[in-house]
PDB file of C-alpha atoms and ligand atoms in Angstrom:
ATOM      1  CA  MET A   8      16.480  19.121 -21.865  1.00 67.00           C
ATOM      2  CA  ALA A   9      14.659  22.448 -21.949  1.00 81.00           C
ATOM      3  CA  ARG A  10      13.262  23.757 -18.597  1.00 93.00           C
ATOM      4  CA  ARG A  11       9.805  22.337 -18.419  1.00 98.00           C
ATOM      5  CA  LYS A  12       7.154  24.777 -16.829  1.00 98.00           C
ATOM      6  CA  ILE A  13       4.926  23.204 -14.424  1.00 98.00           C
ATOM      7  CA  ILE A  14       1.937  23.832 -12.054  1.00 99.00           C
ATOM      8  CA  ILE A  15       1.721  21.202  -9.201  1.00 99.00           C
ATOM      9  CA  ASP A  16      -1.950  20.627  -7.964  1.00 99.00           C
ATOM     10  CA  THR A  17      -1.676  18.927  -4.550  1.00 99.00           C
ATOM     11  CA  ASP A  18      -3.296  17.884  -1.364  1.00 98.00           C
ATOM     12  CA  PRO A  19      -0.382  17.491   0.819  1.00 98.00           C
ATOM     13  CA  GLY A  20      -0.113  14.694   2.212  1.00 96.00           C
ATOM     14  CA  GLN A  21       3.281  13.450   3.028  1.00 98.00           C
ATOM     15  CA  ASP A  22       4.079  11.871  -0.455  1.00 98.00           C
ATOM     16  CA  ASP A  23       2.742  15.062  -2.145  1.00 98.00           C
ATOM     17  CA  ALA A  24       5.329  16.946   0.087  1.00 98.00           C
ATOM     18  CA  VAL A  25       8.070  14.615  -1.264  1.00 98.00           C
ATOM     19  CA  ALA A  26       6.852  15.302  -4.675  1.00 98.00           C
ATOM     20  CA  ILE A  27       7.037  18.990  -4.198  1.00 98.00           C
ATOM     21  CA  LEU A  28      10.490  18.814  -2.664  1.00 98.00           C
ATOM     22  CA  LEU A  29      11.694  16.668  -5.670  1.00 98.00           C
ATOM     23  CA  ALA A  30      10.277  19.457  -8.106  1.00 98.00           C
ATOM     24  CA  LEU A  31      11.874  22.377  -6.153  1.00 98.00           C
ATOM     25  CA  SER A  32      15.189  20.594  -5.999  1.00 98.00           C
ATOM     26  CA  SER A  33      15.414  20.442  -9.935  1.00 98.00           C
ATOM     27  CA  PRO A  34      15.363  24.137 -10.922  1.00 98.00           C
ATOM     28  CA  GLU A  35      17.609  23.275 -14.056  1.00 98.00           C
ATOM     29  CA  GLU A  36      14.994  21.003 -15.357  1.00 98.00           C
ATOM     30  CA  LEU A  37      11.612  22.325 -13.840  1.00 98.00           C
ATOM     31  CA  ASP A  38      10.253  25.761 -13.704  1.00 98.00           C
ATOM     32  CA  VAL A  39       7.571  25.513 -11.002  1.00 98.00           C
ATOM     33  CA  LEU A  40       5.118  28.297 -11.954  1.00 98.00           C
ATOM     34  CA  GLY A  41       2.910  27.753  -8.906  1.00 98.00           C
ATOM     35  CA  ILE A  42       1.434  25.247  -6.507  1.00 98.00           C
ATOM     36  CA  THR A  43      -2.280  25.010  -6.301  1.00 99.00           C
ATOM     37  CA  ALA A  44      -3.825  23.360  -3.352  1.00 98.00           C
ATOM     38  CA  VAL A  45      -7.057  21.382  -3.332  1.00 99.00           C
ATOM     39  CA  ALA A  46      -9.066  19.457  -0.712  1.00 98.00           C
ATOM     40  CA  GLY A  47      -8.349  15.905  -0.599  1.00 98.00           C
ATOM     41  CA  ASN A  48      -6.208  13.981   1.992  1.00 98.00           C
ATOM     42  CA  VAL A  49      -7.115  16.803   4.401  1.00 98.00           C
ATOM     43  CA  PRO A  50      -9.655  19.636   4.053  1.00 98.00           C
ATOM     44  CA  LEU A  51      -8.421  22.789   2.058  1.00 98.00           C
ATOM     45  CA  PRO A  52      -7.155  25.172   5.001  1.00 98.00           C
ATOM     46  CA  LEU A  53      -4.611  22.358   5.776  1.00 98.00           C
ATOM     47  CA  THR A  54      -3.607  21.463   2.439  1.00 98.00           C
ATOM     48  CA  SER A  55      -2.891  25.043   1.478  1.00 98.00           C
ATOM     49  CA  ARG A  56      -1.039  25.434   4.963  1.00 98.00           C
ATOM     50  CA  ASN A  57       1.030  22.343   4.243  1.00 98.00           C
ATOM     51  CA  ALA A  58       1.964  23.520   0.541  1.00 98.00           C
ATOM     52  CA  ARG A  59       3.322  26.625   2.508  1.00 98.00           C
ATOM     53  CA  VAL A  60       5.217  24.695   5.002  1.00 98.00           C
ATOM     54  CA  ILE A  61       6.943  22.541   2.512  1.00 98.00           C
ATOM     55  CA  CYS A  62       8.075  25.472   0.293  1.00 98.00           C
ATOM     56  CA  GLU A  63       9.386  27.245   3.343  1.00 97.00           C
ATOM     57  CA  LEU A  64      11.369  23.899   4.473  1.00 97.00           C
ATOM     58  CA  ALA A  65      12.894  23.894   0.948  1.00 97.00           C
ATOM     59  CA  GLY A  66      13.778  27.417   1.368  1.00 97.00           C
ATOM     60  CA  LYS A  67      11.792  28.466  -1.862  1.00 97.00           C
ATOM     61  CA  HIS A  68       9.870  31.471  -0.428  1.00 95.00           C
ATOM     62  CA  GLU A  69       9.105  32.819  -3.782  1.00 96.00           C
ATOM     63  CA  THR A  70       7.174  29.923  -4.908  1.00 97.00           C
ATOM     64  CA  PRO A  71       3.451  31.105  -5.671  1.00 98.00           C
ATOM     65  CA  ILE A  72       0.920  29.099  -3.644  1.00 98.00           C
ATOM     66  CA  PHE A  73      -2.751  29.338  -4.250  1.00 98.00           C
ATOM     67  CA  ALA A  74      -5.731  27.900  -2.423  1.00 98.00           C
ATOM     68  CA  GLY A  75      -8.340  26.182  -4.793  1.00 98.00           C
ATOM     69  CA  CYS A  76     -11.479  24.341  -4.480  1.00 98.00           C
ATOM     70  CA  ALA A  77     -12.580  23.031  -0.949  1.00 98.00           C
ATOM     71  CA  ALA A  78     -14.957  20.310  -2.054  1.00 98.00           C
ATOM     72  CA  PRO A  79     -15.497  18.070  -5.133  1.00 98.00           C
ATOM     73  CA  LEU A  80     -17.821  19.033  -7.993  1.00 98.00           C
ATOM     74  CA  GLN A  81     -20.812  17.149  -6.999  1.00 98.00           C
ATOM     75  CA  ARG A  82     -20.070  15.067  -3.848  1.00 97.00           C
ATOM     76  CA  ARG A  83     -19.323  15.300  -0.296  1.00 98.00           C
ATOM     77  CA  LEU A  84     -15.671  15.511   0.578  1.00 98.00           C
ATOM     78  CA  VAL A  85     -13.803  12.453   1.669  1.00 97.00           C
ATOM     79  CA  THR A  86     -10.529  12.861   3.431  1.00 97.00           C
ATOM     80  CA  ALA A  87      -7.660  10.509   4.462  1.00 94.00           C
ATOM     81  CA  GLU A  88      -6.616  11.500   7.771  1.00 94.00           C
ATOM     82  CA  HIS A  89      -6.380   7.573   8.475  1.00 91.00           C
ATOM     83  CA  VAL A  90      -3.317   7.558   6.194  1.00 90.00           C
ATOM     84  CA  HIS A  91      -1.744  11.125   6.595  1.00 92.00           C
ATOM     85  CA  GLY A  92      -2.924  12.019  10.050  1.00 94.00           C
ATOM     86  CA  LYS A  93      -5.080  14.987  11.383  1.00 96.00           C
ATOM     87  CA  THR A  94      -2.800  17.664   9.952  1.00 96.00           C
ATOM     88  CA  GLY A  95      -1.942  15.772   6.705  1.00 97.00           C
ATOM     89  CA  LEU A  96       1.783  16.023   7.647  1.00 97.00           C
ATOM     90  CA  ASP A  97       1.921  14.111  10.834  1.00 96.00           C
ATOM     91  CA  GLY A  98       5.351  12.551  11.695  1.00 96.00           C
ATOM     92  CA  TYR A  99       7.351  15.524  11.935  1.00 96.00           C
ATOM     93  CA  ASP A 100       6.339  18.874  13.253  1.00 93.00           C
ATOM     94  CA  LEU A 101       7.376  22.202  11.490  1.00 94.00           C
ATOM     95  CA  PRO A 102       6.471  25.789  12.690  1.00 93.00           C
ATOM     96  CA  ASP A 103       3.536  27.601  11.078  1.00 93.00           C
ATOM     97  CA  PRO A 104       4.466  29.112   7.910  1.00 95.00           C
ATOM     98  CA  THR A 105       5.302  32.633   7.259  1.00 94.00           C
ATOM     99  CA  LEU A 106       5.322  32.225   3.468  1.00 94.00           C
ATOM    100  CA  PRO A 107       1.790  33.688   2.298  1.00 95.00           C
ATOM    101  CA  LEU A 108      -0.869  32.410   0.248  1.00 97.00           C
ATOM    102  CA  ARG A 109      -1.480  34.568  -3.008  1.00 98.00           C
ATOM    103  CA  ASP A 110      -4.789  36.256  -3.233  1.00 98.00           C
ATOM    104  CA  ALA A 111      -6.080  34.711  -6.535  1.00 98.00           C
ATOM    105  CA  HIS A 112      -8.085  31.497  -6.487  1.00 98.00           C
ATOM    106  CA  ALA A 113      -6.047  28.481  -7.697  1.00 98.00           C
ATOM    107  CA  VAL A 114      -8.517  27.971 -10.704  1.00 98.00           C
ATOM    108  CA  ASP A 115      -7.932  31.518 -11.811  1.00 98.00           C
ATOM    109  CA  PHE A 116      -4.262  31.078 -11.568  1.00 99.00           C
ATOM    110  CA  ILE A 117      -4.344  28.084 -13.660  1.00 99.00           C
ATOM    111  CA  ILE A 118      -6.553  29.614 -16.309  1.00 98.00           C
ATOM    112  CA  GLU A 119      -4.516  32.894 -16.455  1.00 98.00           C
ATOM    113  CA  THR A 120      -1.152  31.020 -16.749  1.00 98.00           C
ATOM    114  CA  LEU A 121      -2.348  28.857 -19.615  1.00 98.00           C
ATOM    115  CA  ARG A 122      -3.674  31.825 -21.399  1.00 98.00           C
ATOM    116  CA  THR A 123      -0.452  33.712 -20.739  1.00 98.00           C
ATOM    117  CA  GLU A 124       2.195  31.215 -21.259  1.00 98.00           C
ATOM    118  CA  ALA A 125       3.076  30.073 -24.854  1.00 98.00           C
ATOM    119  CA  PRO A 126       0.556  27.389 -26.102  1.00 98.00           C
ATOM    120  CA  GLY A 127       1.793  23.944 -25.380  1.00 98.00           C
ATOM    121  CA  SER A 128       4.496  25.175 -23.009  1.00 98.00           C
ATOM    122  CA  VAL A 129       2.898  24.265 -19.446  1.00 98.00           C
ATOM    123  CA  THR A 130       2.552  20.817 -17.946  1.00 98.00           C
ATOM    124  CA  LEU A 131      -0.141  20.288 -15.262  1.00 99.00           C
ATOM    125  CA  CYS A 132       0.895  17.781 -12.375  1.00 99.00           C
ATOM    126  CA  PRO A 133      -2.218  16.753 -10.410  1.00 99.00           C
ATOM    127  CA  LEU A 134      -1.257  14.885  -7.088  1.00 99.00           C
ATOM    128  CA  GLY A 135      -4.808  14.958  -5.579  1.00 98.00           C
ATOM    129  CA  PRO A 136      -8.464  14.915  -6.629  1.00 99.00           C
ATOM    130  CA  LEU A 137      -8.819  16.678 -10.056  1.00 99.00           C
ATOM    131  CA  THR A 138     -11.529  19.375  -8.800  1.00 99.00           C
ATOM    132  CA  ASN A 139      -9.336  22.372  -9.513  1.00 99.00           C
ATOM    133  CA  ILE A 140      -8.303  21.068 -13.061  1.00 99.00           C
ATOM    134  CA  ALA A 141     -11.794  20.043 -13.805  1.00 99.00           C
ATOM    135  CA  THR A 142     -13.183  23.449 -12.807  1.00 98.00           C
ATOM    136  CA  ALA A 143     -10.611  25.349 -14.739  1.00 98.00           C
ATOM    137  CA  LEU A 144     -11.332  23.299 -17.973  1.00 98.00           C
ATOM    138  CA  THR A 145     -15.328  23.781 -17.548  1.00 98.00           C
ATOM    139  CA  ARG A 146     -14.759  27.513 -16.709  1.00 98.00           C
ATOM    140  CA  ALA A 147     -12.270  28.029 -19.540  1.00 98.00           C
ATOM    141  CA  PRO A 148     -12.705  25.504 -22.418  1.00 98.00           C
ATOM    142  CA  ASP A 149     -10.096  27.380 -24.349  1.00 98.00           C
ATOM    143  CA  ILE A 150      -7.251  26.337 -22.145  1.00 98.00           C
ATOM    144  CA  ALA A 151      -7.552  22.631 -23.020  1.00 98.00           C
ATOM    145  CA  GLY A 152      -5.683  23.278 -26.324  1.00 98.00           C
ATOM    146  CA  ARG A 153      -3.015  25.146 -24.451  1.00 98.00           C
ATOM    147  CA  VAL A 154      -1.724  22.482 -22.019  1.00 98.00           C
ATOM    148  CA  GLN A 155       1.364  20.585 -22.940  1.00 98.00           C
ATOM    149  CA  GLU A 156       0.483  17.589 -20.868  1.00 98.00           C
ATOM    150  CA  ILE A 157      -1.209  16.338 -17.642  1.00 99.00           C
ATOM    151  CA  VAL A 158       0.988  14.009 -15.766  1.00 99.00           C
ATOM    152  CA  LEU A 159      -1.170  12.828 -12.785  1.00 99.00           C
ATOM    153  CA  MET A 160      -0.972  10.445  -9.892  1.00 99.00           C
ATOM    154  CA  GLY A 161      -4.417   8.553  -9.857  1.00 98.00           C
ATOM    155  CA  GLY A 162      -6.315   5.502 -10.567  1.00 98.00           C
ATOM    156  CA  ALA A 163      -5.529   1.748 -10.442  1.00 98.00           C
ATOM    157  CA  TYR A 164      -6.233  -1.423 -12.831  1.00 97.00           C
ATOM    158  CA  PHE A 165      -4.393  -4.471 -11.915  1.00 97.00           C
ATOM    159  CA  GLU A 166      -3.655  -3.088  -8.458  1.00 94.00           C
ATOM    160  CA  VAL A 167      -7.279  -2.370  -7.746  1.00 93.00           C
ATOM    161  CA  GLY A 168      -8.534   0.174  -5.243  1.00 95.00           C
ATOM    162  CA  ASN A 169      -6.997   1.723  -1.965  1.00 95.00           C
ATOM    163  CA  ILE A 170      -9.927   3.626  -0.797  1.00 96.00           C
ATOM    164  CA  THR A 171     -12.591   1.015  -2.082  1.00 97.00           C
ATOM    165  CA  PRO A 172     -12.144  -2.291  -3.779  1.00 97.00           C
ATOM    166  CA  ALA A 173     -12.524  -0.651  -7.035  1.00 98.00           C
ATOM    167  CA  ALA A 174     -11.113   2.886  -6.681  1.00 98.00           C
ATOM    168  CA  GLU A 175      -7.984   4.751  -5.927  1.00 98.00           C
ATOM    169  CA  PHE A 176      -8.324   7.589  -3.607  1.00 98.00           C
ATOM    170  CA  ASN A 177      -7.524  10.699  -5.861  1.00 98.00           C
ATOM    171  CA  ILE A 178     -10.241   9.683  -8.450  1.00 98.00           C
ATOM    172  CA  TYR A 179     -12.920   8.304  -6.011  1.00 98.00           C
ATOM    173  CA  VAL A 180     -12.928  11.701  -4.230  1.00 98.00           C
ATOM    174  CA  ASP A 181     -14.064  13.386  -7.387  1.00 98.00           C
ATOM    175  CA  PRO A 182     -14.991  11.017 -10.128  1.00 98.00           C
ATOM    176  CA  GLU A 183     -16.803  13.738 -12.110  1.00 98.00           C
ATOM    177  CA  ALA A 184     -13.896  15.797 -12.201  1.00 99.00           C
ATOM    178  CA  ALA A 185     -11.689  12.900 -13.289  1.00 99.00           C
ATOM    179  CA  ASP A 186     -14.243  12.246 -16.051  1.00 98.00           C
ATOM    180  CA  ILE A 187     -13.761  15.780 -17.332  1.00 98.00           C
ATOM    181  CA  VAL A 188     -10.150  15.637 -17.450  1.00 99.00           C
ATOM    182  CA  PHE A 189      -9.916  12.080 -19.115  1.00 98.00           C
ATOM    183  CA  LYS A 190     -12.254  13.306 -21.732  1.00 98.00           C
ATOM    184  CA  SER A 191     -10.748  16.673 -22.319  1.00 98.00           C
ATOM    185  CA  GLY A 192      -8.529  15.470 -25.231  1.00 98.00           C
ATOM    186  CA  ILE A 193      -5.307  16.687 -23.477  1.00 98.00           C
ATOM    187  CA  PRO A 194      -2.295  14.372 -23.560  1.00 98.00           C
ATOM    188  CA  ILE A 195      -2.470  12.464 -20.186  1.00 98.00           C
ATOM    189  CA  THR A 196       0.152  10.249 -18.467  1.00 99.00           C
ATOM    190  CA  VAL A 197      -1.260   8.465 -15.432  1.00 98.00           C
ATOM    191  CA  MET A 198       0.857   7.337 -12.540  1.00 98.00           C
ATOM    192  CA  PRO A 199      -1.632   4.609 -10.912  1.00 98.00           C
ATOM    193  CA  LEU A 200      -1.221   2.218  -8.023  1.00 98.00           C
ATOM    194  CA  ASP A 201      -0.043  -0.251 -10.552  1.00 98.00           C
ATOM    195  CA  VAL A 202       3.408   1.774 -10.599  1.00 98.00           C
ATOM    196  CA  THR A 203       3.370   3.424  -7.419  1.00 98.00           C
ATOM    197  CA  HIS A 204       2.946   0.203  -5.303  1.00 95.00           C
ATOM    198  CA  LYS A 205       6.321  -0.690  -6.907  1.00 96.00           C
ATOM    199  CA  ALA A 206       7.854   2.509  -5.516  1.00 97.00           C
ATOM    200  CA  LEU A 207       8.092   1.196  -1.828  1.00 95.00           C
ATOM    201  CA  ILE A 208      10.246   3.440   0.476  1.00 93.00           C
ATOM    202  CA  ASN A 209      11.744   0.252   2.451  1.00 93.00           C
ATOM    203  CA  PRO A 210      14.183   0.819   5.365  1.00 92.00           C
ATOM    204  CA  PRO A 211      17.401   0.830   3.348  1.00 95.00           C
ATOM    205  CA  ARG A 212      15.952   3.464   0.966  1.00 96.00           C
ATOM    206  CA  LEU A 213      14.523   5.657   3.869  1.00 95.00           C
ATOM    207  CA  GLU A 214      17.929   5.196   5.719  1.00 96.00           C
ATOM    208  CA  ALA A 215      19.760   6.600   2.609  1.00 98.00           C
ATOM    209  CA  ILE A 216      17.577   9.627   2.819  1.00 97.00           C
ATOM    210  CA  ARG A 217      18.153  10.168   6.554  1.00 97.00           C
ATOM    211  CA  ALA A 218      21.730   9.809   5.883  1.00 98.00           C
ATOM    212  CA  ILE A 219      21.659  13.127   3.949  1.00 98.00           C
ATOM    213  CA  GLY A 220      21.909  14.519   7.489  1.00 97.00           C
ATOM    214  CA  THR A 221      20.096  17.651   6.910  1.00 97.00           C
ATOM    215  CA  PRO A 222      17.009  19.137   8.758  1.00 96.00           C
ATOM    216  CA  LEU A 223      14.984  18.653   5.525  1.00 97.00           C
ATOM    217  CA  SER A 224      16.038  14.892   5.361  1.00 98.00           C
ATOM    218  CA  GLN A 225      14.992  14.456   8.922  1.00 97.00           C
ATOM    219  CA  ALA A 226      11.479  15.862   8.249  1.00 98.00           C
ATOM    220  CA  VAL A 227      11.223  13.535   5.387  1.00 97.00           C
ATOM    221  CA  GLY A 228      12.173  10.635   7.339  1.00 96.00           C
ATOM    222  CA  GLY A 229       9.549  11.517  10.121  1.00 96.00           C
ATOM    223  CA  TRP A 230       6.712  11.904   7.664  1.00 96.00           C
ATOM    224  CA  MET A 231       7.692   8.647   5.959  1.00 95.00           C
ATOM    225  CA  ASP A 232       7.715   6.774   9.388  1.00 92.00           C
ATOM    226  CA  PHE A 233       4.303   8.180  10.046  1.00 91.00           C
ATOM    227  CA  TYR A 234       2.893   7.749   6.471  1.00 88.00           C
ATOM    228  CA  GLU A 235       4.102   4.193   5.719  1.00 83.00           C
ATOM    229  CA  ARG A 236       2.363   2.522   8.615  1.00 83.00           C
ATOM    230  CA  PHE A 237      -1.107   2.451   6.963  1.00 80.00           C
ATOM    231  CA  ASP A 238       0.219   0.562   3.912  1.00 81.00           C
ATOM    232  CA  VAL A 239       2.658  -1.762   5.691  1.00 82.00           C
ATOM    233  CA  GLU A 240      -0.265  -2.902   7.950  1.00 82.00           C
ATOM    234  CA  LYS A 241      -2.656  -3.216   4.868  1.00 80.00           C
ATOM    235  CA  TYR A 242      -0.379  -4.718   2.375  1.00 78.00           C
ATOM    236  CA  GLY A 243       2.301  -6.229   4.515  1.00 81.00           C
ATOM    237  CA  GLY A 244       4.886  -4.631   2.319  1.00 72.00           C
ATOM    238  CA  ALA A 245       8.389  -3.484   3.353  1.00 79.00           C
ATOM    239  CA  GLY A 246       7.687   0.141   3.296  1.00 85.00           C
ATOM    240  CA  GLY A 247       4.895   2.606   2.125  1.00 90.00           C
ATOM    241  CA  PRO A 248       4.578   3.548  -1.503  1.00 95.00           C
ATOM    242  CA  LEU A 249       5.765   6.788  -2.713  1.00 97.00           C
ATOM    243  CA  HIS A 250       2.739   7.637  -4.877  1.00 98.00           C
ATOM    244  CA  ASP A 251       3.051  11.323  -5.863  1.00 98.00           C
ATOM    245  CA  PRO A 252       6.794  11.697  -6.255  1.00 98.00           C
ATOM    246  CA  THR A 253       6.602   9.343  -9.454  1.00 98.00           C
ATOM    247  CA  VAL A 254       4.797  12.184 -11.436  1.00 99.00           C
ATOM    248  CA  ILE A 255       7.959  14.532 -10.878  1.00 99.00           C
ATOM    249  CA  ALA A 256      10.502  11.694 -11.352  1.00 98.00           C
ATOM    250  CA  TYR A 257       8.765  10.888 -14.702  1.00 98.00           C
ATOM    251  CA  LEU A 258       9.255  14.515 -15.858  1.00 98.00           C
ATOM    252  CA  LEU A 259      12.837  14.316 -14.857  1.00 98.00           C
ATOM    253  CA  ARG A 260      13.725  10.709 -15.921  1.00 98.00           C
ATOM    254  CA  PRO A 261      10.939   9.324 -18.096  1.00 98.00           C
ATOM    255  CA  ASP A 262      13.426   6.314 -19.001  1.00 98.00           C
ATOM    256  CA  LEU A 263      12.724   5.042 -15.542  1.00 98.00           C
ATOM    257  CA  PHE A 264       9.018   4.295 -16.245  1.00 98.00           C
ATOM    258  CA  SER A 265       7.153   2.225 -18.750  1.00 98.00           C
ATOM    259  CA  GLY A 266       3.360   1.916 -19.726  1.00 98.00           C
ATOM    260  CA  LYS A 267       0.936   1.606 -22.590  1.00 98.00           C
ATOM    261  CA  HIS A 268      -1.256   4.149 -24.557  1.00 98.00           C
ATOM    262  CA  ILE A 269      -4.671   3.079 -23.778  1.00 98.00           C
ATOM    263  CA  ASN A 270      -8.330   3.968 -23.210  1.00 98.00           C
ATOM    264  CA  VAL A 271      -9.218   4.999 -19.671  1.00 98.00           C
ATOM    265  CA  GLU A 272     -12.698   5.998 -18.486  1.00 98.00           C
ATOM    266  CA  ILE A 273     -14.075   6.820 -15.151  1.00 98.00           C
ATOM    267  CA  GLU A 274     -17.029   5.194 -13.330  1.00 98.00           C
ATOM    268  CA  THR A 275     -19.248   7.923 -12.149  1.00 98.00           C
ATOM    269  CA  ALA A 276     -22.672   6.166 -12.083  1.00 97.00           C
ATOM    270  CA  SER A 277     -22.253   3.196  -9.906  1.00 98.00           C
ATOM    271  CA  ASP A 278     -21.920   3.548  -6.057  1.00 96.00           C
ATOM    272  CA  LEU A 279     -20.301   0.076  -5.915  1.00 98.00           C
ATOM    273  CA  THR A 280     -17.430   1.052  -8.432  1.00 98.00           C
ATOM    274  CA  ARG A 281     -17.461   4.853  -8.169  1.00 98.00           C
ATOM    275  CA  GLY A 282     -14.225   6.292  -9.191  1.00 98.00           C
ATOM    276  CA  MET A 283     -12.779   3.074 -10.752  1.00 98.00           C
ATOM    277  CA  THR A 284     -10.473   3.894 -13.653  1.00 98.00           C
ATOM    278  CA  VAL A 285     -11.482   1.330 -16.355  1.00 98.00           C
ATOM    279  CA  ALA A 286      -8.299   0.919 -18.205  1.00 98.00           C
ATOM    280  CA  ASP A 287      -8.395  -1.082 -21.486  1.00 98.00           C
ATOM    281  CA  TRP A 288      -5.026  -2.426 -21.010  1.00 98.00           C
ATOM    282  CA  TRP A 289      -5.497  -5.389 -23.369  1.00 97.00           C
ATOM    283  CA  ARG A 290      -7.330  -3.261 -25.840  1.00 97.00           C
ATOM    284  CA  VAL A 291     -10.492  -5.262 -25.947  1.00 98.00           C
ATOM    285  CA  THR A 292     -12.680  -2.395 -26.874  1.00 98.00           C
ATOM    286  CA  ASP A 293     -12.412  -0.008 -29.906  1.00 97.00           C
ATOM    287  CA  ARG A 294     -12.441   2.859 -27.454  1.00 98.00           C
ATOM    288  CA  LYS A 295      -9.970   5.599 -28.387  1.00 98.00           C
ATOM    289  CA  ALA A 296      -6.773   5.591 -26.459  1.00 98.00           C
ATOM    290  CA  ASN A 297      -6.572   8.697 -24.183  1.00 98.00           C
ATOM    291  CA  ALA A 298      -3.846   8.212 -21.723  1.00 98.00           C
ATOM    292  CA  THR A 299      -0.577   6.575 -21.161  1.00 98.00           C
ATOM    293  CA  PHE A 300      -1.081   4.397 -18.253  1.00 98.00           C
ATOM    294  CA  VAL A 301       2.216   3.543 -16.546  1.00 98.00           C
ATOM    295  CA  GLY A 302       2.770   0.138 -15.136  1.00 98.00           C
ATOM    296  CA  ASP A 303       6.335  -0.233 -14.222  1.00 98.00           C
ATOM    297  CA  LEU A 304       9.344   1.662 -12.919  1.00 98.00           C
ATOM    298  CA  ASN A 305      12.973   1.185 -12.285  1.00 98.00           C
ATOM    299  CA  ALA A 306      12.556   1.588  -8.425  1.00 98.00           C
ATOM    300  CA  GLU A 307      16.422   1.616  -7.470  1.00 98.00           C
ATOM    301  CA  GLY A 308      16.773   4.354 -10.127  1.00 98.00           C
ATOM    302  CA  PHE A 309      13.661   6.200  -8.908  1.00 98.00           C
ATOM    303  CA  PHE A 310      14.914   6.188  -5.197  1.00 98.00           C
ATOM    304  CA  GLY A 311      18.570   7.006  -6.321  1.00 98.00           C
ATOM    305  CA  LEU A 312      17.283   9.972  -8.221  1.00 98.00           C
ATOM    306  CA  LEU A 313      15.036  11.162  -5.278  1.00 98.00           C
ATOM    307  CA  THR A 314      17.940  10.891  -2.656  1.00 98.00           C
ATOM    308  CA  GLU A 315      20.373  12.610  -5.019  1.00 98.00           C
ATOM    309  CA  ARG A 316      17.872  15.531  -5.498  1.00 98.00           C
ATOM    310  CA  LEU A 317      16.765  15.927  -1.863  1.00 98.00           C
ATOM    311  CA  ALA A 318      20.399  16.231  -0.904  1.00 98.00           C
ATOM    312  CA  ARG A 319      20.555  19.447  -2.891  1.00 98.00           C
ATOM    313  CA  LEU A 320      17.985  21.176  -0.713  1.00 96.00           C
TER     314      LEU A 320
HETATM  315  O1  LIG B 428      -4.162   7.026  -3.584  1.00 88.39           O
HETATM  316  C1  LIG B 428      -3.009   7.781  -3.473  1.00 88.39           C
HETATM  317  C2  LIG B 428      -3.132   9.261  -3.539  1.00 88.39           C
HETATM  318  O2  LIG B 428      -4.238   9.733  -2.657  1.00 88.39           O
HETATM  319  C3  LIG B 428      -1.907  10.162  -3.297  1.00 88.39           C
HETATM  320  O3  LIG B 428      -1.755  11.335  -4.180  1.00 88.39           O
HETATM  321  C4  LIG B 428      -2.033  10.546  -1.904  1.00 88.39           C
HETATM  322  O4  LIG B 428      -1.337  11.713  -1.527  1.00 88.39           O
HETATM  323  C5  LIG B 428      -3.368  10.754  -1.758  1.00 88.39           C
HETATM  324  O5  LIG B 428      -3.951  12.099  -2.209  1.00 88.39           O
HETATM  325 CA1  LIG B 429      -1.791  13.516  -3.147  1.00 88.39          CA
END
């Protein structure tokens, strides 16, 4: 497999952290051109700090990190401290990062990179609200034709919402941004709650990560202990869903996942269902298919990959 150039757009968040670590542990397959922070789980100053903390933990001090948009395109920012804690990385304390933020704005980095790299050679991996991506597409429409693929975590259909009865958090926070992305014509693969809720880090899986025995694995263990409590209390499941790492795992092992190429549109008008991903799973309309909507994964294969890769850092 040729090395895939990626930009990770993220709102860390403990699950974002594991996704970033998975990407940084796979340099033979993934060339992380940069990490762009966006406001989401916690405000931008914290998501951009957390991205630096995570790269430092991985020992990847050269990773370019950029701060992006501090608020959604049109709406007030909604955050998720109730899930991720006040810092966004509650559960394991790490020292303040020394790794610097780059001066450029994340949106300028995304535009510049897509205009510089060969057309169709860069994959965008959004793990949070789509504000940075939509802003880049609006400011520079020419980049849409230069994106290889967007593989994002967001949305839900059969699993319904996690922040409202209708909507998943990333899409809910900035539905207008999501609408721009899903109408961009760029090839999109979606990791919705339908698949991420099948990626539960249950006790045996968490113990396997802790058994790696490195400081990094202890940090991941602490983060997971904190992060899973919300979903375990809410859904009564055995462990929290590892939402964002499914995006990176898909790039590494697409064979672990399955889905359908269907039409997905975003509710932006209704207050009741704002941010809903209206997925035409049964193709009952003649709306054009615009996304591969992933519904299932091989969970044991996913956690085996994740554990093996985290042990490399
Ligand atoms: O709904 C789950 C998503 O919202 C994940 O990306 C999590 O990190 C939060 O951003
Ligand atoms: Ca996230």
